[in-house]
Amino acid sequence: MKYFVTGGAGFIGSTIVDKLCEDKTAEVTVFDNFCSGQISYIQHHLKNKNLKLIKGDLQNLELIKENIKGHDFVYHFAANPDISKAMTETDLDLRLGIIATYNLLESMRLTGVKSIAYSSGSGVYGDVGFTETPEDFGPLLPSSMYGACKLGAEAIISAFCHMFDMKSWIFRFANVVGKNQTHGVAYDFIRKLKEHPKELMILGDGKQSKSYIHVSDVVDAMKFVIDKTDKIVNVFNIATDSYITVNEIAEVVLEEMGLRNVSLQYTGGDRGWKGDVPIVRFDLTKIHGLDWRAKYNSKEAIKRSVREMLGKQ
């Protein structure tokens, strides 16, 4: 199999590349513009003759076409990783989400590549409080440009699949955590506490409650679902069925960093920024019906990721 991985030097993408390269017969092309990806995440694969690295941008249709031809399967992770950035760059997710996805799909159409897995997220569901959202939940009213453009990209993928005989797997992830993450609550806490170990500023009121899933579980779930399903468009929530608050994440970080008597300060309000969704709940009936469950619950995923980021695991 020949795999084309956009964002393959990023957080989730590099973990998929690790998994794909376990198959010594697999050929893997990493396509990344390195706006958030790091060469160090895939450094150990660069001597692999079956891995090809392309420094390129999904805004460049011709470059995608040149390099995607002959591949069997596309993993699409390239995106803006920072939801709050849209407050100052309102077209960021439009360019890196919808236009990039269109260019990728058009390149697939023109070169005969037929299968794609897409990294979407809970943001497509909008702010619906404690409602557990199944994959067919609606109406879908995102509250951020990130969520809106993820939803738009899903729709474009569906259209291409139905019009041009492609197949897709759309994965709506919970908050993904792990060693190579470049943003997120725990990541930010660690960064802040290294600079100021006696105080921690927490966005919102700390009561925000969401599902967190370890990147190893994400990779496992994607492979599992792709092997088990075969519709034109396959949509799955990928999450843990447990939840953790921002305050509880702070407790884990402080414990793992060995810090005591830290002053916790809050910006106030029930959310960290405009567009933030303070409460996220998934209905996991569909993936549980395939007999898949995450190995780590939310607290375990956070603890493992914090230890990985601190170099303790």
mmCIF file of C-alpha atoms in Angstrom:
data_model
loop_
_atom_site.group_PDB
_atom_site.id
_atom_site.type_symbol
_atom_site.label_atom_id
_atom_site.label_comp_id
_atom_site.label_asym_id
_atom_site.label_seq_id
_atom_site.Cartn_x
_atom_site.Cartn_y
_atom_site.Cartn_z
ATOM 1 C CA MET A 1 0.000 0.000 0.000
ATOM 2 C CA LYS A 2 1.081 3.539 -0.744
ATOM 3 C CA TYR A 3 -0.063 6.142 1.789
ATOM 4 C CA PHE A 4 -0.149 9.927 1.421
ATOM 5 C CA VAL A 5 -0.232 11.715 4.786
ATOM 6 C CA THR A 6 -0.945 15.445 4.922
ATOM 7 C CA GLY A 7 0.293 17.038 8.117
ATOM 8 C CA GLY A 8 2.439 13.934 8.515
ATOM 9 C CA ALA A 9 5.050 15.782 10.573
ATOM 10 C CA GLY A 10 2.425 17.075 12.983
ATOM 11 C CA PHE A 11 1.077 15.663 16.227
ATOM 12 C CA ILE A 12 -1.448 13.042 15.096
ATOM 13 C CA GLY A 13 0.011 12.722 11.602
ATOM 14 C CA SER A 14 3.465 11.718 12.829
ATOM 15 C CA THR A 15 1.898 9.075 15.068
ATOM 16 C CA ILE A 16 0.040 7.611 12.079
ATOM 17 C CA VAL A 17 3.326 7.628 10.142
ATOM 18 C CA ASP A 18 4.940 5.643 12.974
ATOM 19 C CA LYS A 19 2.124 3.091 12.741
ATOM 20 C CA LEU A 20 2.223 2.829 8.931
ATOM 21 C CA CYS A 21 5.996 2.380 8.906
ATOM 22 C CA GLU A 22 5.680 -0.691 11.110
ATOM 23 C CA ASP A 23 4.669 -2.438 7.873
ATOM 24 C CA LYS A 24 8.003 -2.743 6.088
ATOM 25 C CA THR A 25 6.247 -3.095 2.716
ATOM 26 C CA ALA A 26 4.257 0.140 3.089
ATOM 27 C CA GLU A 27 5.319 3.228 1.139
ATOM 28 C CA VAL A 28 4.562 6.492 2.935
ATOM 29 C CA THR A 29 4.638 10.046 1.610
ATOM 30 C CA VAL A 30 4.615 12.797 4.227
ATOM 31 C CA PHE A 31 3.296 16.109 2.863
ATOM 32 C CA ASP A 32 3.701 18.962 5.349
ATOM 33 C CA ASN A 33 4.373 22.710 5.259
ATOM 34 C CA PHE A 34 5.870 22.616 8.771
ATOM 35 C CA CYS A 35 3.792 25.525 10.063
ATOM 36 C CA SER A 36 3.223 23.460 13.217
ATOM 37 C CA GLY A 37 4.787 20.111 12.330
ATOM 38 C CA GLN A 38 8.339 19.303 13.407
ATOM 39 C CA ILE A 39 10.993 17.429 11.476
ATOM 40 C CA SER A 40 12.085 15.882 14.781
ATOM 41 C CA TYR A 41 8.760 13.994 14.989
ATOM 42 C CA ILE A 42 9.641 11.934 11.902
ATOM 43 C CA GLN A 43 13.461 12.160 12.040
ATOM 44 C CA HIS A 44 13.776 8.455 12.852
ATOM 45 C CA HIS A 45 12.056 7.576 9.554
ATOM 46 C CA LEU A 46 14.125 9.748 7.206
ATOM 47 C CA LYS A 47 16.573 6.933 6.384
ATOM 48 C CA ASN A 48 13.674 4.629 5.509
ATOM 49 C CA LYS A 49 13.801 4.137 1.746
ATOM 50 C CA ASN A 50 10.019 3.641 1.740
ATOM 51 C CA LEU A 51 9.347 7.089 3.222
ATOM 52 C CA LYS A 52 9.258 10.227 1.084
ATOM 53 C CA LEU A 53 9.110 13.705 2.618
ATOM 54 C CA ILE A 54 7.596 16.613 0.691
ATOM 55 C CA LYS A 55 7.760 20.110 2.154
ATOM 56 C CA GLY A 56 4.701 21.581 0.513
ATOM 57 C CA ASP A 57 1.498 23.500 1.022
ATOM 58 C CA LEU A 58 -2.028 22.300 0.266
ATOM 59 C CA GLN A 59 -2.677 25.699 -1.297
ATOM 60 C CA ASN A 60 -0.508 24.466 -4.202
ATOM 61 C CA LEU A 61 -2.751 22.244 -6.342
ATOM 62 C CA GLU A 62 -0.052 21.444 -8.893
ATOM 63 C CA LEU A 63 2.416 20.305 -6.243
ATOM 64 C CA ILE A 64 -0.192 18.019 -4.666
ATOM 65 C CA LYS A 65 -1.056 16.491 -8.049
ATOM 66 C CA GLU A 66 2.620 15.830 -8.811
ATOM 67 C CA ASN A 67 3.140 13.946 -5.574
ATOM 68 C CA ILE A 68 -0.169 12.198 -4.841
ATOM 69 C CA LYS A 69 -0.410 10.247 -8.096
ATOM 70 C CA GLY A 70 -0.093 6.492 -7.622
ATOM 71 C CA HIS A 71 -1.086 6.418 -3.951
ATOM 72 C CA ASP A 72 -3.763 4.097 -2.588
ATOM 73 C CA PHE A 73 -4.919 5.913 0.539
ATOM 74 C CA VAL A 74 -4.818 9.455 1.919
ATOM 75 C CA TYR A 75 -4.713 10.432 5.590
ATOM 76 C CA HIS A 76 -5.642 14.116 5.858
ATOM 77 C CA PHE A 77 -4.480 15.819 9.072
ATOM 78 C CA ALA A 78 -3.184 19.156 7.785
ATOM 79 C CA ALA A 79 -5.121 21.990 9.441
ATOM 80 C CA ASN A 80 -4.828 24.971 11.742
ATOM 81 C CA PRO A 81 -4.255 23.461 15.209
ATOM 82 C CA ASP A 82 -5.117 26.621 17.185
ATOM 83 C CA ILE A 83 -8.882 27.263 17.396
ATOM 84 C CA SER A 84 -8.533 30.700 19.011
ATOM 85 C CA LYS A 85 -6.360 32.102 16.187
ATOM 86 C CA ALA A 86 -9.479 32.746 14.100
ATOM 87 C CA MET A 87 -10.269 35.668 16.405
ATOM 88 C CA THR A 88 -7.509 37.639 14.672
ATOM 89 C CA GLU A 89 -7.161 35.702 11.374
ATOM 90 C CA THR A 90 -10.744 35.036 10.336
ATOM 91 C CA ASP A 91 -9.797 33.397 7.034
ATOM 92 C CA LEU A 92 -7.189 31.060 8.538
ATOM 93 C CA ASP A 93 -9.435 27.994 8.840
ATOM 94 C CA LEU A 94 -11.008 28.745 5.485
ATOM 95 C CA ARG A 95 -7.603 28.552 3.793
ATOM 96 C CA LEU A 96 -6.065 25.728 5.827
ATOM 97 C CA GLY A 97 -9.307 23.767 6.160
ATOM 98 C CA ILE A 98 -11.779 24.130 3.308
ATOM 99 C CA ILE A 99 -9.579 25.330 0.431
ATOM 100 C CA ALA A 100 -6.776 22.937 1.368
ATOM 101 C CA THR A 101 -9.230 20.036 1.519
ATOM 102 C CA TYR A 102 -10.754 20.974 -1.838
ATOM 103 C CA ASN A 103 -7.297 21.079 -3.457
ATOM 104 C CA LEU A 104 -6.462 17.680 -1.972
ATOM 105 C CA LEU A 105 -9.724 16.114 -3.190
ATOM 106 C CA GLU A 106 -9.390 17.652 -6.638
ATOM 107 C CA SER A 107 -5.863 16.245 -6.884
ATOM 108 C CA MET A 108 -7.221 12.856 -5.880
ATOM 109 C CA ARG A 109 -9.928 13.083 -8.539
ATOM 110 C CA LEU A 110 -7.481 14.064 -11.264
ATOM 111 C CA THR A 111 -4.984 11.313 -10.403
ATOM 112 C CA GLY A 112 -7.399 8.480 -9.592
ATOM 113 C CA VAL A 113 -6.785 8.198 -5.830
ATOM 114 C CA LYS A 114 -9.993 6.835 -4.299
ATOM 115 C CA SER A 115 -9.763 6.644 -0.480
ATOM 116 C CA ILE A 116 -9.350 9.279 2.248
ATOM 117 C CA ALA A 117 -9.473 9.417 6.049
ATOM 118 C CA TYR A 118 -10.159 12.878 7.474
ATOM 119 C CA SER A 119 -9.375 14.318 10.887
ATOM 120 C CA SER A 120 -12.461 16.256 12.011
ATOM 121 C CA GLY A 121 -13.524 17.101 15.558
ATOM 122 C CA SER A 122 -16.192 17.794 18.136
ATOM 123 C CA GLY A 123 -16.357 21.426 17.025
ATOM 124 C CA VAL A 124 -18.760 20.474 14.229
ATOM 125 C CA TYR A 125 -21.497 19.862 16.826
ATOM 126 C CA GLY A 126 -21.407 23.382 18.242
ATOM 127 C CA ASP A 127 -22.261 24.341 21.811
ATOM 128 C CA VAL A 128 -24.982 21.915 22.920
ATOM 129 C CA GLY A 129 -24.106 21.531 26.592
ATOM 130 C CA PHE A 130 -24.478 18.092 28.148
ATOM 131 C CA THR A 131 -26.262 16.615 25.099
ATOM 132 C CA GLU A 132 -24.486 13.439 24.002
ATOM 133 C CA THR A 133 -24.040 13.893 20.259
ATOM 134 C CA PRO A 134 -24.312 10.893 17.929
ATOM 135 C CA GLU A 135 -22.864 11.127 14.434
ATOM 136 C CA ASP A 136 -26.300 11.949 12.946
ATOM 137 C CA PHE A 137 -26.981 14.781 15.430
ATOM 138 C CA GLY A 138 -28.421 17.976 13.999
ATOM 139 C CA PRO A 139 -28.756 20.758 13.193
ATOM 140 C CA LEU A 140 -24.986 21.227 13.202
ATOM 141 C CA LEU A 141 -24.284 24.826 14.254
ATOM 142 C CA PRO A 142 -20.559 25.287 15.007
ATOM 143 C CA SER A 143 -19.576 28.146 17.317
ATOM 144 C CA SER A 144 -16.033 28.612 15.957
ATOM 145 C CA MET A 145 -14.466 29.077 12.537
ATOM 146 C CA TYR A 146 -12.443 25.938 13.263
ATOM 147 C CA GLY A 147 -15.605 23.876 13.768
ATOM 148 C CA ALA A 148 -17.376 25.513 10.830
ATOM 149 C CA CYS A 149 -14.530 24.766 8.437
ATOM 150 C CA LYS A 150 -14.178 21.187 9.707
ATOM 151 C CA LEU A 151 -17.887 20.745 8.950
ATOM 152 C CA GLY A 152 -17.464 22.379 5.544
ATOM 153 C CA ALA A 153 -14.568 20.067 4.726
ATOM 154 C CA GLU A 154 -16.688 17.056 5.747
ATOM 155 C CA ALA A 155 -19.397 18.192 3.337
ATOM 156 C CA ILE A 156 -16.952 18.639 0.453
ATOM 157 C CA ILE A 157 -15.486 15.190 1.115
ATOM 158 C CA SER A 158 -18.979 13.685 1.040
ATOM 159 C CA ALA A 159 -19.763 15.432 -2.251
ATOM 160 C CA PHE A 160 -16.563 14.251 -3.922
ATOM 161 C CA CYS A 161 -17.149 10.699 -2.717
ATOM 162 C CA HIS A 162 -20.672 10.548 -4.107
ATOM 163 C CA MET A 163 -19.841 12.310 -7.371
ATOM 164 C CA PHE A 164 -16.493 10.713 -8.202
ATOM 165 C CA ASP A 165 -16.679 7.177 -6.754
ATOM 166 C CA MET A 166 -14.398 7.763 -3.788
ATOM 167 C CA LYS A 167 -14.658 6.442 -0.227
ATOM 168 C CA SER A 168 -14.030 8.336 2.974
ATOM 169 C CA TRP A 169 -13.688 7.859 6.703
ATOM 170 C CA ILE A 170 -14.460 10.990 8.718
ATOM 171 C CA PHE A 171 -13.313 10.912 12.335
ATOM 172 C CA ARG A 172 -14.700 13.383 14.861
ATOM 173 C CA PHE A 173 -12.096 13.352 17.602
ATOM 174 C CA ALA A 174 -12.334 14.392 21.206
ATOM 175 C CA ASN A 175 -9.372 16.456 22.507
ATOM 176 C CA VAL A 176 -6.330 14.438 21.452
ATOM 177 C CA VAL A 177 -3.318 14.390 23.777
ATOM 178 C CA GLY A 178 0.131 12.819 23.674
ATOM 179 C CA LYS A 179 3.869 13.276 23.410
ATOM 180 C CA ASN A 180 4.107 15.433 20.305
ATOM 181 C CA GLN A 181 1.165 17.757 20.902
ATOM 182 C CA THR A 182 1.852 21.401 20.061
ATOM 183 C CA HIS A 183 -1.113 22.980 21.822
ATOM 184 C CA GLY A 184 -3.846 22.143 24.330
ATOM 185 C CA VAL A 185 -4.668 22.678 27.996
ATOM 186 C CA ALA A 186 -1.988 20.493 29.606
ATOM 187 C CA TYR A 187 0.625 21.629 27.082
ATOM 188 C CA ASP A 188 -0.110 25.265 27.935
ATOM 189 C CA PHE A 189 -0.071 24.577 31.682
ATOM 190 C CA ILE A 190 3.361 22.942 31.458
ATOM 191 C CA ARG A 191 4.729 25.840 29.405
ATOM 192 C CA LYS A 192 3.335 28.458 31.813
ATOM 193 C CA LEU A 193 4.537 26.654 34.941
ATOM 194 C CA LYS A 194 8.072 26.254 33.581
ATOM 195 C CA GLU A 195 8.177 30.040 33.199
ATOM 196 C CA HIS A 196 6.321 30.897 36.441
ATOM 197 C CA PRO A 197 6.254 27.907 38.827
ATOM 198 C CA LYS A 198 4.426 29.779 41.596
ATOM 199 C CA GLU A 199 1.310 30.783 39.662
ATOM 200 C CA LEU A 200 -0.949 29.416 36.947
ATOM 201 C CA MET A 201 -3.394 31.449 34.893
ATOM 202 C CA ILE A 202 -6.390 29.315 33.828
ATOM 203 C CA LEU A 203 -8.632 30.446 30.983
ATOM 204 C CA GLY A 204 -12.310 30.613 31.988
ATOM 205 C CA ASP A 205 -13.457 29.236 35.346
ATOM 206 C CA GLY A 206 -11.711 25.859 35.180
ATOM 207 C CA LYS A 207 -15.009 23.982 35.129
ATOM 208 C CA GLN A 208 -14.914 23.248 31.402
ATOM 209 C CA SER A 209 -15.456 19.494 31.002
ATOM 210 C CA LYS A 210 -14.521 17.419 27.954
ATOM 211 C CA SER A 211 -13.353 14.027 26.738
ATOM 212 C CA TYR A 212 -9.607 13.615 26.235
ATOM 213 C CA ILE A 213 -8.169 10.733 24.250
ATOM 214 C CA HIS A 214 -4.570 9.581 23.953
ATOM 215 C CA VAL A 215 -3.128 9.725 20.444
ATOM 216 C CA SER A 216 -2.258 6.010 20.583
ATOM 217 C CA ASP A 217 -5.971 5.248 21.021
ATOM 218 C CA VAL A 218 -6.803 7.570 18.105
ATOM 219 C CA VAL A 219 -4.435 5.734 15.764
ATOM 220 C CA ASP A 220 -5.787 2.385 16.917
ATOM 221 C CA ALA A 221 -9.407 3.507 16.417
ATOM 222 C CA MET A 222 -8.778 4.832 12.911
ATOM 223 C CA LYS A 223 -7.163 1.621 11.700
ATOM 224 C CA PHE A 224 -9.872 -0.460 13.397
ATOM 225 C CA VAL A 225 -12.759 1.475 11.818
ATOM 226 C CA ILE A 226 -11.190 1.604 8.356
ATOM 227 C CA ASP A 227 -10.736 -2.177 8.422
ATOM 228 C CA LYS A 228 -14.308 -2.779 9.663
ATOM 229 C CA THR A 229 -16.387 -0.366 7.534
ATOM 230 C CA ASP A 230 -16.868 0.173 3.818
ATOM 231 C CA LYS A 231 -19.636 2.702 3.065
ATOM 232 C CA ILE A 232 -19.157 5.605 0.666
ATOM 233 C CA VAL A 233 -18.896 7.982 3.644
ATOM 234 C CA ASN A 234 -18.152 6.564 7.099
ATOM 235 C CA VAL A 235 -18.485 9.013 10.029
ATOM 236 C CA PHE A 236 -17.379 8.095 13.562
ATOM 237 C CA ASN A 237 -16.962 9.808 16.896
ATOM 238 C CA ILE A 238 -13.612 8.847 18.442
ATOM 239 C CA ALA A 239 -13.484 9.604 22.160
ATOM 240 C CA THR A 240 -13.377 8.218 25.664
ATOM 241 C CA ASP A 241 -16.650 7.764 27.533
ATOM 242 C CA SER A 242 -15.226 9.677 30.513
ATOM 243 C CA TYR A 243 -14.648 13.381 31.078
ATOM 244 C CA ILE A 244 -12.278 15.637 32.994
ATOM 245 C CA THR A 245 -12.382 19.326 33.933
ATOM 246 C CA VAL A 246 -9.684 21.924 33.347
ATOM 247 C CA ASN A 247 -9.200 22.215 37.114
ATOM 248 C CA GLU A 248 -8.606 18.460 37.328
ATOM 249 C CA ILE A 249 -6.078 18.701 34.488
ATOM 250 C CA ALA A 250 -4.267 21.419 36.435
ATOM 251 C CA GLU A 251 -4.097 19.077 39.442
ATOM 252 C CA VAL A 252 -2.519 16.324 37.328
ATOM 253 C CA VAL A 253 0.067 18.719 35.850
ATOM 254 C CA LEU A 254 0.999 20.148 39.243
ATOM 255 C CA GLU A 255 1.380 16.663 40.722
ATOM 256 C CA GLU A 256 3.539 15.391 37.850
ATOM 257 C CA MET A 257 5.726 18.522 37.947
ATOM 258 C CA GLY A 258 6.086 18.186 41.719
ATOM 259 C CA LEU A 259 4.840 21.720 42.372
ATOM 260 C CA ARG A 260 3.164 22.816 45.620
ATOM 261 C CA ASN A 261 1.551 26.027 46.848
ATOM 262 C CA VAL A 262 0.858 27.279 43.336
ATOM 263 C CA SER A 263 -1.545 30.214 43.080
ATOM 264 C CA LEU A 264 -4.355 29.390 40.648
ATOM 265 C CA GLN A 265 -5.821 32.417 38.888
ATOM 266 C CA TYR A 266 -8.750 32.555 36.479
ATOM 267 C CA THR A 267 -9.691 34.836 33.612
ATOM 268 C CA GLY A 268 -13.354 34.175 34.501
ATOM 269 C CA GLY A 269 -16.431 33.191 32.536
ATOM 270 C CA ASP A 270 -17.482 29.699 31.542
ATOM 271 C CA ARG A 271 -15.169 29.408 28.519
ATOM 272 C CA GLY A 272 -11.584 30.170 27.598
ATOM 273 C CA TRP A 273 -12.285 32.294 24.498
ATOM 274 C CA LYS A 274 -15.059 33.163 22.093
ATOM 275 C CA GLY A 275 -15.819 30.024 20.127
ATOM 276 C CA ASP A 276 -14.688 27.713 22.912
ATOM 277 C CA VAL A 277 -17.176 24.980 23.795
ATOM 278 C CA PRO A 278 -17.034 24.474 27.591
ATOM 279 C CA ILE A 279 -18.942 21.180 27.757
ATOM 280 C CA VAL A 280 -18.495 18.348 25.236
ATOM 281 C CA ARG A 281 -20.278 15.005 25.386
ATOM 282 C CA PHE A 282 -20.128 12.265 22.732
ATOM 283 C CA ASP A 283 -22.544 9.459 21.981
ATOM 284 C CA LEU A 284 -20.201 6.511 21.307
ATOM 285 C CA THR A 285 -22.862 3.903 20.523
ATOM 286 C CA LYS A 286 -21.711 3.561 16.907
ATOM 287 C CA ILE A 287 -18.040 2.759 17.530
ATOM 288 C CA HIS A 288 -18.829 0.722 20.656
ATOM 289 C CA GLY A 289 -21.133 -1.300 18.424
ATOM 290 C CA LEU A 290 -18.047 -2.345 16.459
ATOM 291 C CA ASP A 291 -16.519 -3.474 19.783
ATOM 292 C CA TRP A 292 -13.891 -0.744 20.031
ATOM 293 C CA ARG A 293 -13.140 1.195 23.224
ATOM 294 C CA ALA A 294 -10.281 3.466 24.229
ATOM 295 C CA LYS A 295 -7.536 1.860 26.305
ATOM 296 C CA TYR A 296 -7.133 4.981 28.464
ATOM 297 C CA ASN A 297 -9.915 7.030 30.080
ATOM 298 C CA SER A 298 -9.687 10.838 30.044
ATOM 299 C CA LYS A 299 -7.697 11.197 33.263
ATOM 300 C CA GLU A 300 -5.329 8.376 32.299
ATOM 301 C CA ALA A 301 -4.831 9.936 28.853
ATOM 302 C CA ILE A 302 -4.025 13.319 30.405
ATOM 303 C CA LYS A 303 -1.632 11.808 32.950
ATOM 304 C CA ARG A 304 0.171 9.736 30.322
ATOM 305 C CA SER A 305 0.483 12.715 27.961
ATOM 306 C CA VAL A 306 1.790 14.995 30.726
ATOM 307 C CA ARG A 307 4.419 12.412 31.680
ATOM 308 C CA GLU A 308 5.381 12.089 27.990
ATOM 309 C CA MET A 309 5.700 15.856 27.565
ATOM 310 C CA LEU A 310 7.841 16.047 30.704
ATOM 311 C CA GLY A 311 10.067 13.213 29.448
ATOM 312 C CA LYS A 312 9.025 10.903 32.302
ATOM 313 C CA GLN A 313 7.490 8.221 30.083
#
